Coordinates of C-alpha atoms in Angstrom, one line a residue:
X25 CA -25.6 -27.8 -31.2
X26 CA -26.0 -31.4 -32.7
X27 CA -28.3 -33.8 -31.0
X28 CA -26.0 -36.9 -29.0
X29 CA -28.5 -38.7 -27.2
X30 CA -32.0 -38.3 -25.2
X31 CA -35.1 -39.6 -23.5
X32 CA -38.7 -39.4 -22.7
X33 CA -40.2 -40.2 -19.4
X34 CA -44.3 -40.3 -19.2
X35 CA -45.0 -40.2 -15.3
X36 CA -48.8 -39.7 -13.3
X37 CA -48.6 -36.5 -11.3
X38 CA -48.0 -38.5 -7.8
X39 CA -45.5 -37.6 -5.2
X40 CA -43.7 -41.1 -5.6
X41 CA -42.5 -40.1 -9.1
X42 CA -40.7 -37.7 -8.1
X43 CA -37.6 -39.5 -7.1
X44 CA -38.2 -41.7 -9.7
X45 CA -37.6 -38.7 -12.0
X46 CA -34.9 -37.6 -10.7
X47 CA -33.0 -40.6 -10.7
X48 CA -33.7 -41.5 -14.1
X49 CA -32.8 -38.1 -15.5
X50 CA -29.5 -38.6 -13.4
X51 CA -28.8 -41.9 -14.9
X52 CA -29.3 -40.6 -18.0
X53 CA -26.9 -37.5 -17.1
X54 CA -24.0 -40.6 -16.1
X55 CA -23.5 -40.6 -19.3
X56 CA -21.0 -37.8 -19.4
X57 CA -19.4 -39.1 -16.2
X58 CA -20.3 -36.2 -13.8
X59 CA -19.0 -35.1 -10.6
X60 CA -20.9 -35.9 -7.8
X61 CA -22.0 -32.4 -7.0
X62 CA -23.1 -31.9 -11.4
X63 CA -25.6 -35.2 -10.6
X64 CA -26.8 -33.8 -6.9
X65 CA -27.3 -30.3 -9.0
X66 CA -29.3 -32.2 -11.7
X67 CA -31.2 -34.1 -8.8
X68 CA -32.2 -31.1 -7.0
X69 CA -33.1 -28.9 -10.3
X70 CA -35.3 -32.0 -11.5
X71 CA -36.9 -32.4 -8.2
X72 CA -37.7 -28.6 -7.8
X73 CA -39.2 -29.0 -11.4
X74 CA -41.4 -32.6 -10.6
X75 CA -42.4 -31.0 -7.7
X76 CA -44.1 -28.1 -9.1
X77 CA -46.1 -30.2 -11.6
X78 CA -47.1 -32.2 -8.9
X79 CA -48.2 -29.3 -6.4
X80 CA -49.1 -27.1 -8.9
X81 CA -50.6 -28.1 -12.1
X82 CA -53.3 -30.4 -11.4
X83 CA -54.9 -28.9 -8.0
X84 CA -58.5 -31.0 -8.6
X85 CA -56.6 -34.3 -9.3
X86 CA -54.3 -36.6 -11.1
X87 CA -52.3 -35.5 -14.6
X88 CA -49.5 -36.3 -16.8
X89 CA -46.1 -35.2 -16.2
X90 CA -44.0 -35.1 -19.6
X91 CA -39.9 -35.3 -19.3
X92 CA -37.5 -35.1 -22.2
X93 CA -33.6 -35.0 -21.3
X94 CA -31.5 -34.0 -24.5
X95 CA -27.8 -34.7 -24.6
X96 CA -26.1 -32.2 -26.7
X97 CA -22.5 -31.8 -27.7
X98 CA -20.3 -30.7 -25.3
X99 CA -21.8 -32.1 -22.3
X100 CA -25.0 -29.7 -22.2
X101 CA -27.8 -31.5 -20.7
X102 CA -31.1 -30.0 -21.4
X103 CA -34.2 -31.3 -19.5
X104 CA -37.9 -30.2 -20.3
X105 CA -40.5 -31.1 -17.3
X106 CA -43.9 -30.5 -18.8
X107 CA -47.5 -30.5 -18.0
X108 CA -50.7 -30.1 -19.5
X109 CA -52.1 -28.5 -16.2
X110 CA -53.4 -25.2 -15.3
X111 CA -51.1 -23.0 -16.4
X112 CA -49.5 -19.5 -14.6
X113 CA -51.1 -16.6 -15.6
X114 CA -47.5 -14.7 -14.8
X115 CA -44.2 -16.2 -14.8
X116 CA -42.1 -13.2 -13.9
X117 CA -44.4 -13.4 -10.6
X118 CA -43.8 -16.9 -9.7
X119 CA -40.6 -16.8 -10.3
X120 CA -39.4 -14.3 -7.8
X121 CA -38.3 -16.0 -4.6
X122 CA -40.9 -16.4 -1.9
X123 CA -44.0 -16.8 -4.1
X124 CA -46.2 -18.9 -4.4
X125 CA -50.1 -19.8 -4.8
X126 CA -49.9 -23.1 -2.6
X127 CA -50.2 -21.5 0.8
X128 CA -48.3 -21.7 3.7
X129 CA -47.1 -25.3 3.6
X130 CA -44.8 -24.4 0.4
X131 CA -41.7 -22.2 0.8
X132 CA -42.4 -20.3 -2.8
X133 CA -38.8 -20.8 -3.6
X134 CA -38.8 -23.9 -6.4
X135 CA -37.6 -21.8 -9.2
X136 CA -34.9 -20.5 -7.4
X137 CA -33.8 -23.8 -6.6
X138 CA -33.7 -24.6 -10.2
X139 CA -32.0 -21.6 -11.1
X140 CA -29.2 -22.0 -8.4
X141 CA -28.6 -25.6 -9.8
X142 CA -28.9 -25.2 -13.7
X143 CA -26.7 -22.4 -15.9
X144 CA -30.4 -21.6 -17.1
X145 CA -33.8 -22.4 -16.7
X146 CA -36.6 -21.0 -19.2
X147 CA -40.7 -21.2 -18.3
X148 CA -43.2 -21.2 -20.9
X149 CA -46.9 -21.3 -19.2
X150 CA -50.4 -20.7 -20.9
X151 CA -53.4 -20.6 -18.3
X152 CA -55.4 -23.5 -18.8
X153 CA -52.9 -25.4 -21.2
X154 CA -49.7 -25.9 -19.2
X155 CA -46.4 -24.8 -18.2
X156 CA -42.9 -26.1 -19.6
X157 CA -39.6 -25.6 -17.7
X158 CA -36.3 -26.5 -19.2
X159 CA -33.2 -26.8 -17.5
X160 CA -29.9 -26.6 -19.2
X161 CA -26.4 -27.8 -17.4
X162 CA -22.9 -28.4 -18.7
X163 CA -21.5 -31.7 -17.0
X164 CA -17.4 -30.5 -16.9
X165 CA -17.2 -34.2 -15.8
X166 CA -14.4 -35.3 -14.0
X167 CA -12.2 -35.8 -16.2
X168 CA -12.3 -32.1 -17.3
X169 CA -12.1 -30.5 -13.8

C-alpha cells in the first residue's frame, strides 16, 4: 500500500485530550470525504483507544500519549495510539469483552468498541514498556456509497 498522507499527535495522558484526539484524527480522516457514520466510527474507535491510555497506562501519574494516523491508498486509514506505560501482561485477556483491571467504574468493554468501529484493530503490549493499538478503516466516502 503506498503511503498518501499522515500525522503525528504528542498529547499528556489527561482526560481533556481525549476529544482533542479524536477530533484531530477525524479532521485528518475529512480528507477522504467520509460519511457521517465512517467519521462517528473513527471518533468512537479513537476515543475507546485515548481512553485506555489514559485509564490504563499511567495508574501513578501523568505520561505521553503517541498518535500517528497514516492515509494509505484506497481510502484505508490506519491510526496507532501509543504509550510508553505499563504494559498488559496478556492481551488475549483484555481483550475479551467485560474485562478489565480498572474496577467497577469501567465497563471492560473498550476493545470491543474499537473492534465494532474499525475492519481491524491489532494490540502490541510489553509489561513495563507499553502497549500500541492500531486501527485500520476504509472510508467508502460518499461519493462511493
Amino acid at each position: 500500500m503506498k503511503k498518501i498522507n499522515g500525522f503525528r499527535l504528542i498529547i499528556p495522558s489527561k482526560s481533556v485530550n481525549e476529544g482533542f484526539s479524536r477530533a484531530v484524527t477525524s479532521a485528518f480522516a475529512a480528507l477522504c470525504d467520509p460519511t457521517v457514520e465512517e467519521i462517528c466510527d473513527i471518533k468512537t474507535a479513537v476515543s475507546e483507544a485515548v481512553t485506555n491510555c489514559i485509564v490504563h497506562a499511567y495508574p501513578d501519574g501523568e505520561g505521553t500519549v503517541y498518535i500517528d494516523g497514516t492515509l494509505y491508498e484506497g481510502n484505508v486509514l490506519k491510526v496507532k495510539i501509543r504509550d510508553r506505560g505499563v504494559g498488559i501482561a496478556d492481551v488475549r485477556q483484555a481483550m475479551e469483552p467485560l474485562f478489565t483491571t480498572a474496577g467497577d467504574d469501567r465497563s471492560g468493554l473498550g476493545f470491543s468498541v474499537m473492534e465494532s468501529f474499525s475492519d481491524k484493530v491489532s494490540v502490541r503490549s510489553f509489561p513495563d514498556k507499553g502497549t500500541v493499538v492500531t486501527l485500520t478503516k476504509r472510508l467508502a466516502g460518499k461519493e462511493k456509497k
